[in-house]
């Protein structure tokens, strides 16, 4: 009789949605699904020091984008370790989101109207500007307009390509899959400059301080958003809530200090206002 009662209790429990589970997220939501799966899958860059970078020795992904991805994993699953990073180069971002290869993309991903037709963006969590990285001995390039007649390396599927085409139509563009590919090209003289977001260039400069110079004349403003599936506004709204919380509770500043902040650059122009 006691056994029967116990069985009945289990059956009643299973019939009641969520009984016995510790899933605090709305049923059927992406958040609930990730919580159940126990791991967050994030598309990020692997070759951009300070933003998304795969440590060649330990394999850990470091950088600001990686740090905020870990904060999301912690909120969703209880531990920042429950995360899997998938390398996502610029031109793959929309595909990886819409095909469900990743739960979200956090990859120096600028919010633009054209992309917002394909994916849903969160509010900006970071602001960058486009700039130039040149060889240290080259004194001829001091502004974007100096690129006319020069060869410039940048990445496929980036806003950097579009802005260069508009601003310096007489520059020759060397368009590659990832910014790290531009580094040897600049070193060996095949290109005269690398142009993309200042944050990315800062990371490349940090790796080669004796060889390169950052021009420090930013042009254009790049608001970074996290990208999720176009129809998943519930997940997007949840992420917006997290961004607002981090800006208020000091987590944003901590992530900055531990990553980009080590370069000595302050967050004044890149930090969104506290909501
Ligand atoms: N933030 C720009 C973009 O989303 C350039 C950097 C990148 O390619 O990730 O296109």
PDB file of C-alpha atoms and ligand atoms in Angstrom:
ATOM      1  CA  UNK A   1       0.000   0.000   0.000  1.00  0.00           C
ATOM      2  CA  UNK A   2       2.820   2.364   0.905  1.00  0.00           C
ATOM      3  CA  UNK A   3       4.553   1.518  -2.392  1.00  0.00           C
ATOM      4  CA  UNK A   4       1.398   2.298  -4.328  1.00  0.00           C
ATOM      5  CA  UNK A   5       1.045   5.656  -2.643  1.00  0.00           C
ATOM      6  CA  UNK A   6       4.665   6.510  -3.458  1.00  0.00           C
ATOM      7  CA  UNK A   7       4.134   5.536  -7.094  1.00  0.00           C
ATOM      8  CA  UNK A   8       1.003   7.687  -7.224  1.00  0.00           C
ATOM      9  CA  UNK A   9       2.972  10.622  -5.801  1.00  0.00           C
ATOM     10  CA  UNK A  10       5.642  10.219  -8.489  1.00  0.00           C
ATOM     11  CA  UNK A  11       3.025  10.052 -11.253  1.00  0.00           C
ATOM     12  CA  UNK A  12       1.225  13.140  -9.953  1.00  0.00           C
ATOM     13  CA  UNK A  13       4.559  14.889  -9.704  1.00  0.00           C
ATOM     14  CA  UNK A  14       5.480  14.069 -13.308  1.00  0.00           C
ATOM     15  CA  UNK A  15       2.076  15.263 -14.494  1.00  0.00           C
ATOM     16  CA  UNK A  16       2.653  18.680 -12.920  1.00  0.00           C
ATOM     17  CA  UNK A  17       4.916  20.620 -15.232  1.00  0.00           C
ATOM     18  CA  UNK A  18       8.317  21.254 -13.770  1.00  0.00           C
ATOM     19  CA  UNK A  19       7.674  19.246 -10.603  1.00  0.00           C
ATOM     20  CA  UNK A  20      10.905  18.260  -8.933  1.00  0.00           C
ATOM     21  CA  UNK A  21      13.006  20.256 -11.451  1.00  0.00           C
ATOM     22  CA  UNK A  22      14.988  23.333 -10.458  1.00  0.00           C
ATOM     23  CA  UNK A  23      14.523  25.032 -13.795  1.00  0.00           C
ATOM     24  CA  UNK A  24      13.577  28.637 -13.015  1.00  0.00           C
ATOM     25  CA  UNK A  25      13.114  29.697 -16.649  1.00  0.00           C
ATOM     26  CA  UNK A  26       9.832  29.854 -18.595  1.00  0.00           C
ATOM     27  CA  UNK A  27       8.841  26.508 -20.040  1.00  0.00           C
ATOM     28  CA  UNK A  28       9.773  26.133 -23.688  1.00  0.00           C
ATOM     29  CA  UNK A  29      12.201  29.069 -23.614  1.00  0.00           C
ATOM     30  CA  UNK A  30      15.759  28.883 -24.948  1.00  0.00           C
ATOM     31  CA  UNK A  31      16.934  29.622 -21.416  1.00  0.00           C
ATOM     32  CA  UNK A  32      15.043  26.572 -20.042  1.00  0.00           C
ATOM     33  CA  UNK A  33      16.436  24.401 -22.828  1.00  0.00           C
ATOM     34  CA  UNK A  34      20.046  25.479 -22.123  1.00  0.00           C
ATOM     35  CA  UNK A  35      19.498  24.976 -18.386  1.00  0.00           C
ATOM     36  CA  UNK A  36      18.262  21.439 -19.062  1.00  0.00           C
ATOM     37  CA  UNK A  37      21.130  20.689 -21.439  1.00  0.00           C
ATOM     38  CA  UNK A  38      23.569  21.993 -18.848  1.00  0.00           C
ATOM     39  CA  UNK A  39      25.854  23.752 -21.320  1.00  0.00           C
ATOM     40  CA  UNK A  40      25.763  27.070 -23.188  1.00  0.00           C
ATOM     41  CA  UNK A  41      27.084  27.015 -26.766  1.00  0.00           C
ATOM     42  CA  UNK A  42      28.616  30.343 -27.819  1.00  0.00           C
ATOM     43  CA  UNK A  43      29.990  31.441 -31.185  1.00  0.00           C
ATOM     44  CA  UNK A  44      33.018  33.626 -30.692  1.00  0.00           C
ATOM     45  CA  UNK A  45      36.340  34.582 -32.271  1.00  0.00           C
ATOM     46  CA  UNK A  46      39.430  32.509 -31.510  1.00  0.00           C
ATOM     47  CA  UNK A  47      42.089  34.827 -32.977  1.00  0.00           C
ATOM     48  CA  UNK A  48      41.351  38.217 -31.425  1.00  0.00           C
ATOM     49  CA  UNK A  49      43.407  38.795 -28.282  1.00  0.00           C
ATOM     50  CA  UNK A  50      41.522  40.689 -25.558  1.00  0.00           C
ATOM     51  CA  UNK A  51      38.104  39.856 -27.094  1.00  0.00           C
ATOM     52  CA  UNK A  52      38.003  36.214 -28.121  1.00  0.00           C
ATOM     53  CA  UNK A  53      41.269  34.336 -28.193  1.00  0.00           C
ATOM     54  CA  UNK A  54      42.166  30.666 -27.895  1.00  0.00           C
ATOM     55  CA  UNK A  55      45.223  30.300 -25.745  1.00  0.00           C
ATOM     56  CA  UNK A  56      47.658  28.219 -27.825  1.00  0.00           C
ATOM     57  CA  UNK A  57      48.949  26.378 -24.757  1.00  0.00           C
ATOM     58  CA  UNK A  58      46.017  25.713 -22.427  1.00  0.00           C
ATOM     59  CA  UNK A  59      43.253  26.082 -25.008  1.00  0.00           C
ATOM     60  CA  UNK A  60      41.244  28.436 -22.761  1.00  0.00           C
ATOM     61  CA  UNK A  61      39.244  31.111 -24.556  1.00  0.00           C
ATOM     62  CA  UNK A  62      40.114  34.520 -23.135  1.00  0.00           C
ATOM     63  CA  UNK A  63      38.919  38.078 -23.725  1.00  0.00           C
ATOM     64  CA  UNK A  64      35.985  40.382 -23.019  1.00  0.00           C
ATOM     65  CA  UNK A  65      33.498  38.492 -25.219  1.00  0.00           C
ATOM     66  CA  UNK A  66      34.519  35.211 -23.577  1.00  0.00           C
ATOM     67  CA  UNK A  67      34.149  36.706 -20.090  1.00  0.00           C
ATOM     68  CA  UNK A  68      30.622  37.941 -20.677  1.00  0.00           C
ATOM     69  CA  UNK A  69      29.730  34.582 -22.253  1.00  0.00           C
ATOM     70  CA  UNK A  70      30.852  32.947 -18.989  1.00  0.00           C
ATOM     71  CA  UNK A  71      28.597  35.294 -16.999  1.00  0.00           C
ATOM     72  CA  UNK A  72      25.647  34.092 -19.094  1.00  0.00           C
ATOM     73  CA  UNK A  73      26.622  30.429 -18.604  1.00  0.00           C
ATOM     74  CA  UNK A  74      26.768  31.038 -14.860  1.00  0.00           C
ATOM     75  CA  UNK A  75      23.327  32.641 -14.799  1.00  0.00           C
ATOM     76  CA  UNK A  76      21.767  29.897 -16.918  1.00  0.00           C
ATOM     77  CA  UNK A  77      23.433  26.770 -15.551  1.00  0.00           C
ATOM     78  CA  UNK A  78      24.911  27.738 -12.192  1.00  0.00           C
ATOM     79  CA  UNK A  79      28.538  27.532 -13.352  1.00  0.00           C
ATOM     80  CA  UNK A  80      30.638  29.556 -15.779  1.00  0.00           C
ATOM     81  CA  UNK A  81      32.364  26.321 -16.707  1.00  0.00           C
ATOM     82  CA  UNK A  82      29.258  24.942 -18.423  1.00  0.00           C
ATOM     83  CA  UNK A  83      30.175  26.515 -21.732  1.00  0.00           C
ATOM     84  CA  UNK A  84      31.340  25.390 -25.150  1.00  0.00           C
ATOM     85  CA  UNK A  85      32.931  27.931 -27.476  1.00  0.00           C
ATOM     86  CA  UNK A  86      32.634  27.443 -31.237  1.00  0.00           C
ATOM     87  CA  UNK A  87      34.999  29.429 -33.444  1.00  0.00           C
ATOM     88  CA  UNK A  88      32.882  31.836 -35.484  1.00  0.00           C
ATOM     89  CA  UNK A  89      34.602  34.052 -38.045  1.00  0.00           C
ATOM     90  CA  UNK A  90      32.888  37.242 -39.212  1.00  0.00           C
ATOM     91  CA  UNK A  91      31.205  35.824 -42.323  1.00  0.00           C
ATOM     92  CA  UNK A  92      29.742  32.795 -40.464  1.00  0.00           C
ATOM     93  CA  UNK A  93      27.903  34.680 -37.728  1.00  0.00           C
ATOM     94  CA  UNK A  94      24.427  34.894 -39.292  1.00  0.00           C
ATOM     95  CA  UNK A  95      24.627  31.274 -40.579  1.00  0.00           C
ATOM     96  CA  UNK A  96      25.656  29.833 -37.233  1.00  0.00           C
ATOM     97  CA  UNK A  97      22.791  31.632 -35.501  1.00  0.00           C
ATOM     98  CA  UNK A  98      20.046  30.728 -37.965  1.00  0.00           C
ATOM     99  CA  UNK A  99      21.225  27.108 -38.395  1.00  0.00           C
ATOM    100  CA  UNK A 100      21.345  26.598 -34.609  1.00  0.00           C
ATOM    101  CA  UNK A 101      25.059  25.732 -34.588  1.00  0.00           C
ATOM    102  CA  UNK A 102      25.316  28.003 -31.518  1.00  0.00           C
ATOM    103  CA  UNK A 103      22.833  29.394 -28.974  1.00  0.00           C
ATOM    104  CA  UNK A 104      24.155  32.894 -29.535  1.00  0.00           C
ATOM    105  CA  UNK A 105      27.034  34.787 -31.107  1.00  0.00           C
ATOM    106  CA  UNK A 106      29.255  37.084 -29.048  1.00  0.00           C
ATOM    107  CA  UNK A 107      32.014  37.986 -31.484  1.00  0.00           C
ATOM    108  CA  UNK A 108      32.799  41.708 -31.869  1.00  0.00           C
ATOM    109  CA  UNK A 109      29.474  41.674 -33.726  1.00  0.00           C
ATOM    110  CA  UNK A 110      28.308  45.138 -34.791  1.00  0.00           C
ATOM    111  CA  UNK A 111      24.592  45.843 -34.855  1.00  0.00           C
ATOM    112  CA  UNK A 112      23.592  46.926 -38.381  1.00  0.00           C
ATOM    113  CA  UNK A 113      20.175  47.226 -40.074  1.00  0.00           C
ATOM    114  CA  UNK A 114      21.128  44.641 -42.734  1.00  0.00           C
ATOM    115  CA  UNK A 115      22.140  42.044 -40.128  1.00  0.00           C
ATOM    116  CA  UNK A 116      19.111  42.845 -37.965  1.00  0.00           C
ATOM    117  CA  UNK A 117      16.943  41.564 -40.816  1.00  0.00           C
ATOM    118  CA  UNK A 118      18.539  38.114 -40.342  1.00  0.00           C
ATOM    119  CA  UNK A 119      19.145  37.849 -36.594  1.00  0.00           C
ATOM    120  CA  UNK A 120      17.885  39.478 -33.378  1.00  0.00           C
ATOM    121  CA  UNK A 121      20.405  41.717 -31.629  1.00  0.00           C
ATOM    122  CA  UNK A 122      20.574  42.608 -27.952  1.00  0.00           C
ATOM    123  CA  UNK A 123      21.158  46.182 -26.853  1.00  0.00           C
ATOM    124  CA  UNK A 124      24.773  47.298 -27.357  1.00  0.00           C
ATOM    125  CA  UNK A 125      27.105  45.943 -24.673  1.00  0.00           C
ATOM    126  CA  UNK A 126      30.238  47.634 -26.089  1.00  0.00           C
ATOM    127  CA  UNK A 127      31.216  50.435 -28.499  1.00  0.00           C
ATOM    128  CA  UNK A 128      34.269  50.235 -30.765  1.00  0.00           C
ATOM    129  CA  UNK A 129      35.541  52.427 -33.615  1.00  0.00           C
ATOM    130  CA  UNK A 130      37.324  51.478 -36.831  1.00  0.00           C
ATOM    131  CA  UNK A 131      41.034  52.272 -36.980  1.00  0.00           C
ATOM    132  CA  UNK A 132      44.283  51.314 -38.744  1.00  0.00           C
ATOM    133  CA  UNK A 133      47.299  49.236 -37.821  1.00  0.00           C
ATOM    134  CA  UNK A 134      50.468  49.942 -39.812  1.00  0.00           C
ATOM    135  CA  UNK A 135      54.164  48.992 -39.725  1.00  0.00           C
ATOM    136  CA  UNK A 136      55.975  50.957 -37.051  1.00  0.00           C
ATOM    137  CA  UNK A 137      58.466  52.469 -39.521  1.00  0.00           C
ATOM    138  CA  UNK A 138      55.752  53.599 -41.976  1.00  0.00           C
ATOM    139  CA  UNK A 139      55.115  57.317 -41.464  1.00  0.00           C
ATOM    140  CA  UNK A 140      52.970  57.763 -44.599  1.00  0.00           C
ATOM    141  CA  UNK A 141      49.673  56.513 -43.100  1.00  0.00           C
ATOM    142  CA  UNK A 142      48.177  58.744 -40.433  1.00  0.00           C
ATOM    143  CA  UNK A 143      44.519  58.878 -41.373  1.00  0.00           C
ATOM    144  CA  UNK A 144      42.022  56.726 -43.272  1.00  0.00           C
ATOM    145  CA  UNK A 145      42.312  59.027 -46.313  1.00  0.00           C
ATOM    146  CA  UNK A 146      45.994  58.058 -46.616  1.00  0.00           C
ATOM    147  CA  UNK A 147      44.857  54.562 -47.662  1.00  0.00           C
ATOM    148  CA  UNK A 148      43.955  55.581 -51.228  1.00  0.00           C
ATOM    149  CA  UNK A 149      46.522  53.880 -53.455  1.00  0.00           C
ATOM    150  CA  UNK A 150      47.570  51.492 -50.658  1.00  0.00           C
ATOM    151  CA  UNK A 151      46.722  47.845 -49.962  1.00  0.00           C
ATOM    152  CA  UNK A 152      44.616  47.161 -46.872  1.00  0.00           C
ATOM    153  CA  UNK A 153      43.830  43.847 -45.221  1.00  0.00           C
ATOM    154  CA  UNK A 154      40.453  43.178 -43.559  1.00  0.00           C
ATOM    155  CA  UNK A 155      37.909  40.365 -43.086  1.00  0.00           C
ATOM    156  CA  UNK A 156      35.059  39.042 -45.237  1.00  0.00           C
ATOM    157  CA  UNK A 157      31.553  39.797 -43.948  1.00  0.00           C
ATOM    158  CA  UNK A 158      32.663  42.696 -41.744  1.00  0.00           C
ATOM    159  CA  UNK A 159      31.484  46.276 -41.542  1.00  0.00           C
ATOM    160  CA  UNK A 160      35.170  47.198 -41.931  1.00  0.00           C
ATOM    161  CA  UNK A 161      35.089  46.158 -45.617  1.00  0.00           C
ATOM    162  CA  UNK A 162      31.999  48.218 -46.355  1.00  0.00           C
ATOM    163  CA  UNK A 163      33.310  51.369 -44.678  1.00  0.00           C
ATOM    164  CA  UNK A 164      36.652  51.151 -46.486  1.00  0.00           C
ATOM    165  CA  UNK A 165      34.881  50.762 -49.841  1.00  0.00           C
ATOM    166  CA  UNK A 166      32.919  53.938 -49.145  1.00  0.00           C
ATOM    167  CA  UNK A 167      35.674  56.065 -47.604  1.00  0.00           C
ATOM    168  CA  UNK A 168      38.705  55.056 -49.686  1.00  0.00           C
ATOM    169  CA  UNK A 169      37.513  53.714 -53.061  1.00  0.00           C
ATOM    170  CA  UNK A 170      41.048  53.824 -54.469  1.00  0.00           C
ATOM    171  CA  UNK A 171      42.493  51.520 -51.796  1.00  0.00           C
ATOM    172  CA  UNK A 172      43.114  47.909 -52.824  1.00  0.00           C
ATOM    173  CA  UNK A 173      41.435  45.567 -50.367  1.00  0.00           C
ATOM    174  CA  UNK A 174      42.907  42.216 -49.408  1.00  0.00           C
ATOM    175  CA  UNK A 175      39.883  40.465 -47.920  1.00  0.00           C
ATOM    176  CA  UNK A 176      40.582  37.355 -45.818  1.00  0.00           C
ATOM    177  CA  UNK A 177      38.598  35.077 -43.481  1.00  0.00           C
ATOM    178  CA  UNK A 178      40.085  36.157 -40.158  1.00  0.00           C
ATOM    179  CA  UNK A 179      42.088  39.143 -38.950  1.00  0.00           C
ATOM    180  CA  UNK A 180      44.997  36.983 -37.762  1.00  0.00           C
ATOM    181  CA  UNK A 181      45.669  36.174 -41.439  1.00  0.00           C
ATOM    182  CA  UNK A 182      46.376  39.888 -41.984  1.00  0.00           C
ATOM    183  CA  UNK A 183      49.264  39.894 -39.505  1.00  0.00           C
ATOM    184  CA  UNK A 184      51.912  38.107 -41.621  1.00  0.00           C
ATOM    185  CA  UNK A 185      50.717  40.082 -44.666  1.00  0.00           C
ATOM    186  CA  UNK A 186      51.470  43.355 -42.859  1.00  0.00           C
ATOM    187  CA  UNK A 187      54.766  42.068 -41.529  1.00  0.00           C
ATOM    188  CA  UNK A 188      56.084  40.918 -44.894  1.00  0.00           C
ATOM    189  CA  UNK A 189      54.890  44.003 -46.774  1.00  0.00           C
ATOM    190  CA  UNK A 190      52.181  42.393 -48.915  1.00  0.00           C
ATOM    191  CA  UNK A 191      49.730  44.900 -47.394  1.00  0.00           C
ATOM    192  CA  UNK A 192      50.288  48.426 -46.022  1.00  0.00           C
ATOM    193  CA  UNK A 193      47.688  48.368 -43.254  1.00  0.00           C
ATOM    194  CA  UNK A 194      45.107  46.295 -41.394  1.00  0.00           C
ATOM    195  CA  UNK A 195      41.798  48.039 -40.827  1.00  0.00           C
ATOM    196  CA  UNK A 196      39.011  46.971 -38.493  1.00  0.00           C
ATOM    197  CA  UNK A 197      37.731  47.793 -34.992  1.00  0.00           C
ATOM    198  CA  UNK A 198      40.266  49.481 -32.721  1.00  0.00           C
ATOM    199  CA  UNK A 199      39.661  46.821 -30.082  1.00  0.00           C
ATOM    200  CA  UNK A 200      40.756  44.034 -32.429  1.00  0.00           C
ATOM    201  CA  UNK A 201      43.782  46.020 -33.630  1.00  0.00           C
ATOM    202  CA  UNK A 202      44.769  46.720 -30.028  1.00  0.00           C
ATOM    203  CA  UNK A 203      44.925  42.971 -29.436  1.00  0.00           C
ATOM    204  CA  UNK A 204      47.097  42.442 -32.529  1.00  0.00           C
ATOM    205  CA  UNK A 205      49.353  45.329 -31.503  1.00  0.00           C
ATOM    206  CA  UNK A 206      49.725  43.790 -28.059  1.00  0.00           C
ATOM    207  CA  UNK A 207      51.155  40.660 -29.719  1.00  0.00           C
ATOM    208  CA  UNK A 208      53.621  42.660 -31.866  1.00  0.00           C
ATOM    209  CA  UNK A 209      54.405  45.940 -30.068  1.00  0.00           C
ATOM    210  CA  UNK A 210      57.811  46.309 -31.738  1.00  0.00           C
ATOM    211  CA  UNK A 211      56.499  45.866 -35.259  1.00  0.00           C
ATOM    212  CA  UNK A 212      53.196  47.731 -35.523  1.00  0.00           C
ATOM    213  CA  UNK A 213      51.660  51.121 -34.712  1.00  0.00           C
ATOM    214  CA  UNK A 214      47.983  51.884 -34.065  1.00  0.00           C
ATOM    215  CA  UNK A 215      47.086  55.100 -35.932  1.00  0.00           C
ATOM    216  CA  UNK A 216      44.556  56.106 -33.222  1.00  0.00           C
ATOM    217  CA  UNK A 217      42.250  58.099 -35.511  1.00  0.00           C
ATOM    218  CA  UNK A 218      39.013  56.098 -35.153  1.00  0.00           C
ATOM    219  CA  UNK A 219      36.391  56.531 -37.873  1.00  0.00           C
ATOM    220  CA  UNK A 220      32.835  55.178 -37.545  1.00  0.00           C
ATOM    221  CA  UNK A 221      31.182  53.792 -34.421  1.00  0.00           C
ATOM    222  CA  UNK A 222      30.619  50.055 -33.964  1.00  0.00           C
ATOM    223  CA  UNK A 223      28.021  49.058 -31.371  1.00  0.00           C
ATOM    224  CA  UNK A 224      28.510  45.399 -30.416  1.00  0.00           C
ATOM    225  CA  UNK A 225      25.426  43.280 -29.793  1.00  0.00           C
ATOM    226  CA  UNK A 226      24.897  39.600 -29.064  1.00  0.00           C
ATOM    227  CA  UNK A 227      23.094  37.844 -31.895  1.00  0.00           C
ATOM    228  CA  UNK A 228      20.324  35.252 -31.404  1.00  0.00           C
ATOM    229  CA  UNK A 229      17.737  33.663 -33.718  1.00  0.00           C
ATOM    230  CA  UNK A 230      15.571  36.323 -35.314  1.00  0.00           C
ATOM    231  CA  UNK A 231      12.305  35.111 -33.755  1.00  0.00           C
ATOM    232  CA  UNK A 232      13.737  34.480 -30.272  1.00  0.00           C
ATOM    233  CA  UNK A 233      12.816  37.767 -28.656  1.00  0.00           C
ATOM    234  CA  UNK A 234      12.333  36.076 -25.262  1.00  0.00           C
ATOM    235  CA  UNK A 235      15.996  35.024 -25.188  1.00  0.00           C
ATOM    236  CA  UNK A 236      17.061  38.459 -26.473  1.00  0.00           C
ATOM    237  CA  UNK A 237      15.057  40.206 -23.729  1.00  0.00           C
ATOM    238  CA  UNK A 238      16.594  37.944 -21.094  1.00  0.00           C
ATOM    239  CA  UNK A 239      20.097  38.859 -22.381  1.00  0.00           C
ATOM    240  CA  UNK A 240      19.201  42.562 -22.342  1.00  0.00           C
ATOM    241  CA  UNK A 241      18.271  42.176 -18.679  1.00  0.00           C
ATOM    242  CA  UNK A 242      21.689  40.651 -17.984  1.00  0.00           C
ATOM    243  CA  UNK A 243      23.568  43.434 -19.820  1.00  0.00           C
ATOM    244  CA  UNK A 244      21.690  46.083 -17.790  1.00  0.00           C
ATOM    245  CA  UNK A 245      22.484  44.183 -14.578  1.00  0.00           C
ATOM    246  CA  UNK A 246      26.226  43.890 -15.358  1.00  0.00           C
ATOM    247  CA  UNK A 247      26.440  47.626 -16.095  1.00  0.00           C
ATOM    248  CA  UNK A 248      24.876  48.335 -12.697  1.00  0.00           C
ATOM    249  CA  UNK A 249      26.542  45.753 -10.477  1.00  0.00           C
ATOM    250  CA  UNK A 250      30.165  46.164 -11.588  1.00  0.00           C
ATOM    251  CA  UNK A 251      30.450  42.888 -13.575  1.00  0.00           C
ATOM    252  CA  UNK A 252      30.897  44.791 -16.848  1.00  0.00           C
ATOM    253  CA  UNK A 253      33.730  46.851 -15.347  1.00  0.00           C
ATOM    254  CA  UNK A 254      35.337  43.736 -13.892  1.00  0.00           C
ATOM    255  CA  UNK A 255      35.264  41.946 -17.259  1.00  0.00           C
ATOM    256  CA  UNK A 256      36.798  45.045 -18.897  1.00  0.00           C
ATOM    257  CA  UNK A 257      39.519  45.413 -16.274  1.00  0.00           C
ATOM    258  CA  UNK A 258      40.536  41.753 -16.592  1.00  0.00           C
ATOM    259  CA  UNK A 259      40.759  41.825 -20.388  1.00  0.00           C
ATOM    260  CA  UNK A 260      41.086  45.026 -22.463  1.00  0.00           C
ATOM    261  CA  UNK A 261      41.926  47.019 -19.345  1.00  0.00           C
ATOM    262  CA  UNK A 262      45.314  45.323 -19.006  1.00  0.00           C
ATOM    263  CA  UNK A 263      46.432  47.324 -22.074  1.00  0.00           C
ATOM    264  CA  UNK A 264      45.977  50.538 -20.087  1.00  0.00           C
ATOM    265  CA  UNK A 265      43.185  51.800 -22.392  1.00  0.00           C
ATOM    266  CA  UNK A 266      40.244  53.194 -20.410  1.00  0.00           C
ATOM    267  CA  UNK A 267      36.650  52.188 -21.066  1.00  0.00           C
ATOM    268  CA  UNK A 268      35.291  55.772 -21.410  1.00  0.00           C
ATOM    269  CA  UNK A 269      34.280  55.584 -25.077  1.00  0.00           C
ATOM    270  CA  UNK A 270      33.321  51.903 -25.119  1.00  0.00           C
ATOM    271  CA  UNK A 271      31.094  51.513 -22.081  1.00  0.00           C
ATOM    272  CA  UNK A 272      27.329  51.844 -22.610  1.00  0.00           C
ATOM    273  CA  UNK A 273      25.598  54.180 -20.159  1.00  0.00           C
ATOM    274  CA  UNK A 274      24.394  52.579 -16.930  1.00  0.00           C
ATOM    275  CA  UNK A 275      20.629  51.994 -17.354  1.00  0.00           C
TER     276      UNK A 275
HETATM  277  N1  LIG B   1      32.657  44.816 -35.636  1.00  0.00           N
HETATM  278  C1  LIG B   1      32.779  44.696 -37.040  1.00  0.00           C
HETATM  279  C2  LIG B   1      31.781  43.722 -37.614  1.00  0.00           C
HETATM  280  O1  LIG B   1      30.972  43.179 -36.891  1.00  0.00           O
HETATM  281  C3  LIG B   1      34.170  44.332 -37.474  1.00  0.00           C
HETATM  282  C4  LIG B   1      34.826  43.293 -36.644  1.00  0.00           C
HETATM  283  C5  LIG B   1      34.475  41.868 -37.014  1.00  0.00           C
HETATM  284  O2  LIG B   1      34.521  41.520 -38.207  1.00  0.00           O
HETATM  285  O3  LIG B   1      34.183  41.113 -36.092  1.00  0.00           O
HETATM  286  O4  LIG B   1      31.748  43.515 -38.776  1.00  0.00           O
END
